[in-house]
mmCIF file with all atom_site columns, C-alpha atoms in Angstrom:
data_model
loop_
_atom_site.group_PDB
_atom_site.id
_atom_site.type_symbol
_atom_site.label_atom_id
_atom_site.label_alt_id
_atom_site.label_comp_id
_atom_site.label_asym_id
_atom_site.label_entity_id
_atom_site.label_seq_id
_atom_site.pdbx_PDB_ins_code
_atom_site.Cartn_x
_atom_site.Cartn_y
_atom_site.Cartn_z
_atom_site.occupancy
_atom_site.B_iso_or_equiv
_atom_site.pdbx_formal_charge
_atom_site.auth_seq_id
_atom_site.auth_comp_id
_atom_site.auth_asym_id
_atom_site.auth_atom_id
_atom_site.pdbx_PDB_model_num
ATOM 1   C CA . MET A 1 1   ? -0.058  0.016   0.004   1.00 54.00 ? 1   MET A CA 1
ATOM 2   C CA . GLN A 1 2   ? 2.918   2.370   0.688   1.00 57.00 ? 2   GLN A CA 1
ATOM 3   C CA . ALA A 1 3   ? 4.030   2.067   -2.962  1.00 57.00 ? 3   ALA A CA 1
ATOM 4   C CA . ARG A 1 4   ? 0.564   2.960   -4.072  1.00 53.00 ? 4   ARG A CA 1
ATOM 5   C CA . LEU A 1 5   ? 0.419   6.041   -1.774  1.00 56.00 ? 5   LEU A CA 1
ATOM 6   C CA . HIS A 1 6   ? 3.809   7.157   -3.256  1.00 58.00 ? 6   HIS A CA 1
ATOM 7   C CA . GLU A 1 7   ? 2.193   6.853   -6.789  1.00 55.00 ? 7   GLU A CA 1
ATOM 8   C CA . LEU A 1 8   ? -0.847  8.940   -5.592  1.00 56.00 ? 8   LEU A CA 1
ATOM 9   C CA . ARG A 1 9   ? 1.430   11.708  -4.325  1.00 55.00 ? 9   ARG A CA 1
ATOM 10  C CA . ALA A 1 10  ? 3.436   11.650  -7.523  1.00 56.00 ? 10  ALA A CA 1
ATOM 11  C CA . CYS A 1 11  ? 0.301   12.104  -9.678  1.00 52.00 ? 11  CYS A CA 1
ATOM 12  C CA . GLU A 1 12  ? -0.608  15.303  -7.735  1.00 48.00 ? 12  GLU A CA 1
ATOM 13  C CA . LYS A 1 13  ? 2.936   16.585  -7.473  1.00 49.00 ? 13  LYS A CA 1
ATOM 14  C CA . GLY A 1 14  ? 2.129   20.048  -8.703  1.00 45.00 ? 14  GLY A CA 1
ATOM 15  C CA . ASN A 1 15  ? -0.584  20.464  -5.980  1.00 43.00 ? 15  ASN A CA 1
ATOM 16  C CA . ILE A 1 16  ? 1.524   19.122  -3.153  1.00 42.00 ? 16  ILE A CA 1
ATOM 17  C CA . VAL A 1 17  ? 3.782   22.219  -3.221  1.00 37.00 ? 17  VAL A CA 1
ATOM 18  C CA . GLU A 1 18  ? 0.985   24.518  -2.657  1.00 52.00 ? 18  GLU A CA 1
ATOM 19  C CA . HIS A 1 19  ? -1.217  22.584  -0.266  1.00 73.00 ? 19  HIS A CA 1
ATOM 20  C CA . ARG A 1 20  ? -1.846  19.119  1.077   1.00 84.00 ? 20  ARG A CA 1
ATOM 21  C CA . PRO A 1 21  ? -3.561  16.794  -1.433  1.00 91.00 ? 21  PRO A CA 1
ATOM 22  C CA . LYS A 1 22  ? -7.050  15.744  -0.415  1.00 93.00 ? 22  LYS A CA 1
ATOM 23  C CA . ALA A 1 23  ? -8.431  12.267  -0.335  1.00 94.00 ? 23  ALA A CA 1
ATOM 24  C CA . PHE A 1 24  ? -12.074 11.307  -0.207  1.00 94.00 ? 24  PHE A CA 1
ATOM 25  C CA . LEU A 1 25  ? -12.447 7.975   1.681   1.00 95.00 ? 25  LEU A CA 1
ATOM 26  C CA . SER A 1 26  ? -15.737 6.111   0.678   1.00 93.00 ? 26  SER A CA 1
ATOM 27  C CA . HIS A 1 27  ? -16.871 3.263   2.873   1.00 92.00 ? 27  HIS A CA 1
ATOM 28  C CA . THR A 1 28  ? -19.800 1.844   4.799   1.00 90.00 ? 28  THR A CA 1
ATOM 29  C CA . ALA A 1 29  ? -20.105 2.085   8.644   1.00 86.00 ? 29  ALA A CA 1
ATOM 30  C CA . GLY A 1 30  ? -19.940 -1.621  9.511   1.00 80.00 ? 30  GLY A CA 1
ATOM 31  C CA . ASP A 1 31  ? -16.984 -3.912  10.029  1.00 77.00 ? 31  ASP A CA 1
ATOM 32  C CA . PRO A 1 32  ? -14.774 -4.946  8.390   1.00 83.00 ? 32  PRO A CA 1
ATOM 33  C CA . ASP A 1 33  ? -15.116 -1.817  6.230   1.00 84.00 ? 33  ASP A CA 1
ATOM 34  C CA . SER A 1 34  ? -14.796 0.736   9.163   1.00 87.00 ? 34  SER A CA 1
ATOM 35  C CA . THR A 1 35  ? -11.699 -0.947  10.465  1.00 89.00 ? 35  THR A CA 1
ATOM 36  C CA . VAL A 1 36  ? -9.947  -1.130  7.114   1.00 90.00 ? 36  VAL A CA 1
ATOM 37  C CA . ALA A 1 37  ? -11.084 2.570   6.384   1.00 91.00 ? 37  ALA A CA 1
ATOM 38  C CA . GLN A 1 38  ? -9.395  3.650   9.693   1.00 91.00 ? 38  GLN A CA 1
ATOM 39  C CA . GLU A 1 39  ? -6.159  1.911   8.673   1.00 91.00 ? 39  GLU A CA 1
ATOM 40  C CA . VAL A 1 40  ? -6.275  3.525   5.211   1.00 91.00 ? 40  VAL A CA 1
ATOM 41  C CA . ARG A 1 41  ? -7.019  6.957   6.721   1.00 92.00 ? 41  ARG A CA 1
ATOM 42  C CA . GLU A 1 42  ? -3.922  6.639   8.959   1.00 92.00 ? 42  GLU A CA 1
ATOM 43  C CA . CYS A 1 43  ? -1.746  5.630   5.942   1.00 91.00 ? 43  CYS A CA 1
ATOM 44  C CA . LEU A 1 44  ? -3.037  8.486   3.803   1.00 92.00 ? 44  LEU A CA 1
ATOM 45  C CA . GLU A 1 45  ? -2.582  11.002  6.614   1.00 93.00 ? 45  GLU A CA 1
ATOM 46  C CA . ALA A 1 46  ? 0.929   9.735   7.259   1.00 92.00 ? 46  ALA A CA 1
ATOM 47  C CA . ALA A 1 47  ? 1.631   10.304  3.530   1.00 91.00 ? 47  ALA A CA 1
ATOM 48  C CA . GLY A 1 48  ? 0.542   13.873  3.828   1.00 92.00 ? 48  GLY A CA 1
ATOM 49  C CA . PHE A 1 49  ? -3.002  13.675  2.694   1.00 92.00 ? 49  PHE A CA 1
ATOM 50  C CA . GLU A 1 50  ? -5.938  15.539  4.120   1.00 92.00 ? 50  GLU A CA 1
ATOM 51  C CA . VAL A 1 51  ? -8.714  12.921  4.404   1.00 93.00 ? 51  VAL A CA 1
ATOM 52  C CA . TRP A 1 52  ? -12.551 13.357  4.387   1.00 92.00 ? 52  TRP A CA 1
ATOM 53  C CA . ASP A 1 53  ? -15.163 10.672  4.955   1.00 86.00 ? 53  ASP A CA 1
ATOM 54  C CA . PHE A 1 54  ? -18.719 10.564  6.158   1.00 80.00 ? 54  PHE A CA 1
ATOM 55  C CA . VAL A 1 55  ? -17.691 10.030  9.790   1.00 74.00 ? 55  VAL A CA 1
ATOM 56  C CA . GLN A 1 56  ? -15.727 13.369  9.693   1.00 67.00 ? 56  GLN A CA 1
ATOM 57  C CA . GLY A 1 57  ? -18.538 15.000  7.801   1.00 59.00 ? 57  GLY A CA 1
ATOM 58  C CA . ALA A 1 58  ? -21.422 13.930  9.950   1.00 56.00 ? 58  ALA A CA 1
ATOM 59  C CA . GLY A 1 59  ? -23.102 16.595  12.151  1.00 51.00 ? 59  GLY A CA 1
ATOM 60  C CA . VAL A 1 60  ? -21.445 19.665  10.681  1.00 47.00 ? 60  VAL A CA 1
ATOM 61  C CA . GLY A 1 61  ? -24.739 21.464  10.003  1.00 51.00 ? 61  GLY A CA 1
ATOM 62  C CA . ARG A 1 62  ? -24.983 20.947  6.228   1.00 54.00 ? 62  ARG A CA 1
ATOM 63  C CA . PRO A 1 63  ? -26.925 18.113  4.607   1.00 62.00 ? 63  PRO A CA 1
ATOM 64  C CA . PHE A 1 64  ? -24.715 15.164  4.122   1.00 62.00 ? 64  PHE A CA 1
ATOM 65  C CA . ARG A 1 65  ? -25.236 14.956  0.344   1.00 66.00 ? 65  ARG A CA 1
ATOM 66  C CA . ALA A 1 66  ? -24.113 18.595  -0.053  1.00 71.00 ? 66  ALA A CA 1
ATOM 67  C CA . ASN A 1 67  ? -21.160 17.866  2.123   1.00 80.00 ? 67  ASN A CA 1
ATOM 68  C CA . TYR A 1 68  ? -19.901 14.818  0.308   1.00 83.00 ? 68  TYR A CA 1
ATOM 69  C CA . SER A 1 69  ? -20.545 16.357  -3.157  1.00 87.00 ? 69  SER A CA 1
ATOM 70  C CA . ARG A 1 70  ? -18.365 19.369  -2.196  1.00 89.00 ? 70  ARG A CA 1
ATOM 71  C CA . GLU A 1 71  ? -15.674 17.194  -0.716  1.00 90.00 ? 71  GLU A CA 1
ATOM 72  C CA . ILE A 1 72  ? -15.513 14.962  -3.760  1.00 92.00 ? 72  ILE A CA 1
ATOM 73  C CA . ARG A 1 73  ? -15.058 18.100  -5.906  1.00 92.00 ? 73  ARG A CA 1
ATOM 74  C CA . LYS A 1 74  ? -12.213 19.274  -3.743  1.00 91.00 ? 74  LYS A CA 1
ATOM 75  C CA . SER A 1 75  ? -10.403 15.891  -3.576  1.00 93.00 ? 75  SER A CA 1
ATOM 76  C CA . HIS A 1 76  ? -7.531  14.641  -5.813  1.00 92.00 ? 76  HIS A CA 1
ATOM 77  C CA . VAL A 1 77  ? -7.972  10.943  -4.869  1.00 93.00 ? 77  VAL A CA 1
ATOM 78  C CA . PHE A 1 78  ? -11.089 8.759   -4.251  1.00 93.00 ? 78  PHE A CA 1
ATOM 79  C CA . VAL A 1 79  ? -10.416 5.727   -2.162  1.00 93.00 ? 79  VAL A CA 1
ATOM 80  C CA . ALA A 1 80  ? -13.251 3.227   -2.048  1.00 91.00 ? 80  ALA A CA 1
ATOM 81  C CA . ILE A 1 81  ? -13.334 0.457   0.629   1.00 91.00 ? 81  ILE A CA 1
ATOM 82  C CA . VAL A 1 82  ? -15.097 -2.196  -1.561  1.00 87.00 ? 82  VAL A CA 1
ATOM 83  C CA . SER A 1 83  ? -17.154 -4.986  0.021   1.00 87.00 ? 83  SER A CA 1
ATOM 84  C CA . PRO A 1 84  ? -20.681 -6.536  -0.674  1.00 86.00 ? 84  PRO A CA 1
ATOM 85  C CA . ALA A 1 85  ? -22.126 -4.096  1.886   1.00 88.00 ? 85  ALA A CA 1
ATOM 86  C CA . TYR A 1 86  ? -20.408 -1.143  -0.033  1.00 88.00 ? 86  TYR A CA 1
ATOM 87  C CA . LEU A 1 87  ? -21.910 -2.274  -3.326  1.00 85.00 ? 87  LEU A CA 1
ATOM 88  C CA . ALA A 1 88  ? -25.347 -2.507  -1.696  1.00 85.00 ? 88  ALA A CA 1
ATOM 89  C CA . ARG A 1 89  ? -25.607 1.037   -0.634  1.00 87.00 ? 89  ARG A CA 1
ATOM 90  C CA . PRO A 1 90  ? -27.042 3.689   -2.914  1.00 86.00 ? 90  PRO A CA 1
ATOM 91  C CA . GLU A 1 91  ? -24.953 6.448   -1.255  1.00 87.00 ? 91  GLU A CA 1
ATOM 92  C CA . CYS A 1 92  ? -21.783 4.671   -2.243  1.00 88.00 ? 92  CYS A CA 1
ATOM 93  C CA . ARG A 1 93  ? -22.980 4.320   -5.744  1.00 86.00 ? 93  ARG A CA 1
ATOM 94  C CA . ASN A 1 94  ? -23.663 8.148   -5.881  1.00 89.00 ? 94  ASN A CA 1
ATOM 95  C CA . GLU A 1 95  ? -20.187 8.858   -4.540  1.00 91.00 ? 95  GLU A CA 1
ATOM 96  C CA . VAL A 1 96  ? -18.565 6.493   -7.152  1.00 89.00 ? 96  VAL A CA 1
ATOM 97  C CA . SER A 1 97  ? -20.585 8.352   -9.908  1.00 88.00 ? 97  SER A CA 1
ATOM 98  C CA . LYS A 1 98  ? -19.425 11.751  -8.893  1.00 90.00 ? 98  LYS A CA 1
ATOM 99  C CA . ALA A 1 99  ? -15.837 10.641  -8.537  1.00 90.00 ? 99  ALA A CA 1
ATOM 100 C CA . GLU A 1 100 ? -15.942 8.955   -11.981 1.00 88.00 ? 100 GLU A CA 1
ATOM 101 C CA . LYS A 1 101 ? -16.937 12.195  -13.619 1.00 89.00 ? 101 LYS A CA 1
ATOM 102 C CA . ARG A 1 102 ? -13.895 13.931  -12.038 1.00 89.00 ? 102 ARG A CA 1
ATOM 103 C CA . ARG A 1 103 ? -11.695 11.017  -13.061 1.00 87.00 ? 103 ARG A CA 1
ATOM 104 C CA . MET A 1 104 ? -12.927 11.192  -16.684 1.00 86.00 ? 104 MET A CA 1
ATOM 105 C CA . ASN A 1 105 ? -11.856 14.786  -16.694 1.00 88.00 ? 105 ASN A CA 1
ATOM 106 C CA . GLY A 1 106 ? -8.391  14.003  -15.406 1.00 87.00 ? 106 GLY A CA 1
ATOM 107 C CA . HIS A 1 107 ? -8.950  15.601  -12.025 1.00 89.00 ? 107 HIS A CA 1
ATOM 108 C CA . MET A 1 108 ? -9.120  12.614  -9.671  1.00 88.00 ? 108 MET A CA 1
ATOM 109 C CA . LEU A 1 109 ? -7.483  9.159   -9.189  1.00 90.00 ? 109 LEU A CA 1
ATOM 110 C CA . MET A 1 110 ? -9.751  6.385   -8.060  1.00 89.00 ? 110 MET A CA 1
ATOM 111 C CA . VAL A 1 111 ? -8.374  3.632   -5.865  1.00 88.00 ? 111 VAL A CA 1
ATOM 112 C CA . PRO A 1 112 ? -10.485 0.632   -4.822  1.00 86.00 ? 112 PRO A CA 1
ATOM 113 C CA . VAL A 1 113 ? -9.413  -1.290  -1.666  1.00 86.00 ? 113 VAL A CA 1
ATOM 114 C CA . LEU A 1 114 ? -10.964 -4.748  -1.765  1.00 84.00 ? 114 LEU A CA 1
ATOM 115 C CA . VAL A 1 115 ? -12.018 -5.802  1.796   1.00 85.00 ? 115 VAL A CA 1
ATOM 116 C CA . GLU A 1 116 ? -13.998 -8.935  1.013   1.00 81.00 ? 116 GLU A CA 1
ATOM 117 C CA . HIS A 1 117 ? -14.515 -11.171 -1.998  1.00 77.00 ? 117 HIS A CA 1
ATOM 118 C CA . ILE A 1 118 ? -17.131 -9.901  -4.479  1.00 75.00 ? 118 ILE A CA 1
ATOM 119 C CA . SER A 1 119 ? -19.258 -12.398 -6.183  1.00 73.00 ? 119 SER A CA 1
ATOM 120 C CA . GLU A 1 120 ? -21.653 -12.141 -9.140  1.00 71.00 ? 120 GLU A CA 1
ATOM 121 C CA . LYS A 1 121 ? -24.641 -12.240 -6.666  1.00 73.00 ? 121 LYS A CA 1
ATOM 122 C CA . ASP A 1 122 ? -23.282 -9.024  -5.123  1.00 72.00 ? 122 ASP A CA 1
ATOM 123 C CA . LEU A 1 123 ? -23.750 -7.205  -8.515  1.00 69.00 ? 123 LEU A CA 1
ATOM 124 C CA . ASP A 1 124 ? -26.859 -6.739  -10.471 1.00 65.00 ? 124 ASP A CA 1
ATOM 125 C CA . ASP A 1 125 ? -26.774 -5.061  -13.914 1.00 58.00 ? 125 ASP A CA 1
ATOM 126 C CA . ALA A 1 126 ? -27.369 -1.600  -12.551 1.00 56.00 ? 126 ALA A CA 1
ATOM 127 C CA . SER A 1 127 ? -24.538 -2.164  -9.925  1.00 61.00 ? 127 SER A CA 1
ATOM 128 C CA . LEU A 1 128 ? -22.213 -3.395  -12.604 1.00 63.00 ? 128 LEU A CA 1
ATOM 129 C CA . ASP A 1 129 ? -22.686 -0.268  -14.591 1.00 65.00 ? 129 ASP A CA 1
ATOM 130 C CA . ALA A 1 130 ? -22.385 1.997   -11.586 1.00 65.00 ? 130 ALA A CA 1
ATOM 131 C CA . TYR A 1 131 ? -19.295 0.285   -10.223 1.00 71.00 ? 131 TYR A CA 1
ATOM 132 C CA . GLU A 1 132 ? -17.544 -0.282  -13.516 1.00 71.00 ? 132 GLU A CA 1
ATOM 133 C CA . PRO A 1 133 ? -14.901 2.482   -12.852 1.00 67.00 ? 133 PRO A CA 1
ATOM 134 C CA . LEU A 1 134 ? -13.853 0.542   -9.678  1.00 67.00 ? 134 LEU A CA 1
ATOM 135 C CA . ILE A 1 135 ? -13.975 -2.886  -11.311 1.00 60.00 ? 135 ILE A CA 1
ATOM 136 C CA . GLU A 1 136 ? -11.868 -1.865  -14.304 1.00 57.00 ? 136 GLU A CA 1
ATOM 137 C CA . CYS A 1 137 ? -9.103  -0.221  -12.299 1.00 54.00 ? 137 CYS A CA 1
ATOM 138 C CA . ASP A 1 138 ? -5.509  -1.365  -12.868 1.00 46.00 ? 138 ASP A CA 1
ATOM 139 C CA . GLY A 1 139 ? -5.616  -3.410  -9.734  1.00 47.00 ? 139 GLY A CA 1
ATOM 140 C CA . TYR A 1 140 ? -6.922  -3.506  -6.156  1.00 46.00 ? 140 TYR A CA 1
ATOM 141 C CA . ALA A 1 141 ? -5.051  -2.424  -3.097  1.00 47.00 ? 141 ALA A CA 1
ATOM 142 C CA . GLN A 1 142 ? -5.425  -5.030  -0.382  1.00 47.00 ? 142 GLN A CA 1
ATOM 143 C CA . PRO A 1 143 ? -4.939  -3.978  3.235   1.00 46.00 ? 143 PRO A CA 1
ATOM 144 C CA . GLY A 1 144 ? -1.826  -5.372  4.959   1.00 45.00 ? 144 GLY A CA 1
ATOM 145 C CA . PRO A 1 145 ? 1.335   -4.414  6.750   1.00 43.00 ? 145 PRO A CA 1
ATOM 146 C CA . PRO A 1 146 ? 3.425   -1.661  5.143   1.00 42.00 ? 146 PRO A CA 1
ATOM 147 C CA . GLU A 1 147 ? 6.251   -2.726  3.075   1.00 43.00 ? 147 GLU A CA 1
ATOM 148 C CA . PRO A 1 148 ? 9.743   -2.570  4.613   1.00 43.00 ? 148 PRO A CA 1
#
């Protein structure tokens, strides 16, 4: 994962000089997703990223949808903690859709982190279309100890 974080920083090199790059962390509230999300958050913050997710954004006085839409627009990297529970949530699907628009314009890097095995029964046709940007990434990061 450390190598992938180095790659993320390199892709935003021009922005790092002026300010900390921003990462949007997309995940569900249950375990194991929350546990992995916390580990990913710590790695990203250690690498110099400012990280936003729904836990941080809850209760700040604005509607959640407005908060996450704004934060996706401000982020350089979209990290999705992918599990069957993630694929089942409409909110996650909306986040992926917004991030994909930014990725297509060259403004965002999308990084899926696979937490649990995904089977065909976890994806219907609509889900397959919505999550295609995550499925077709170059590869999945898998949580584990940092490389020496």
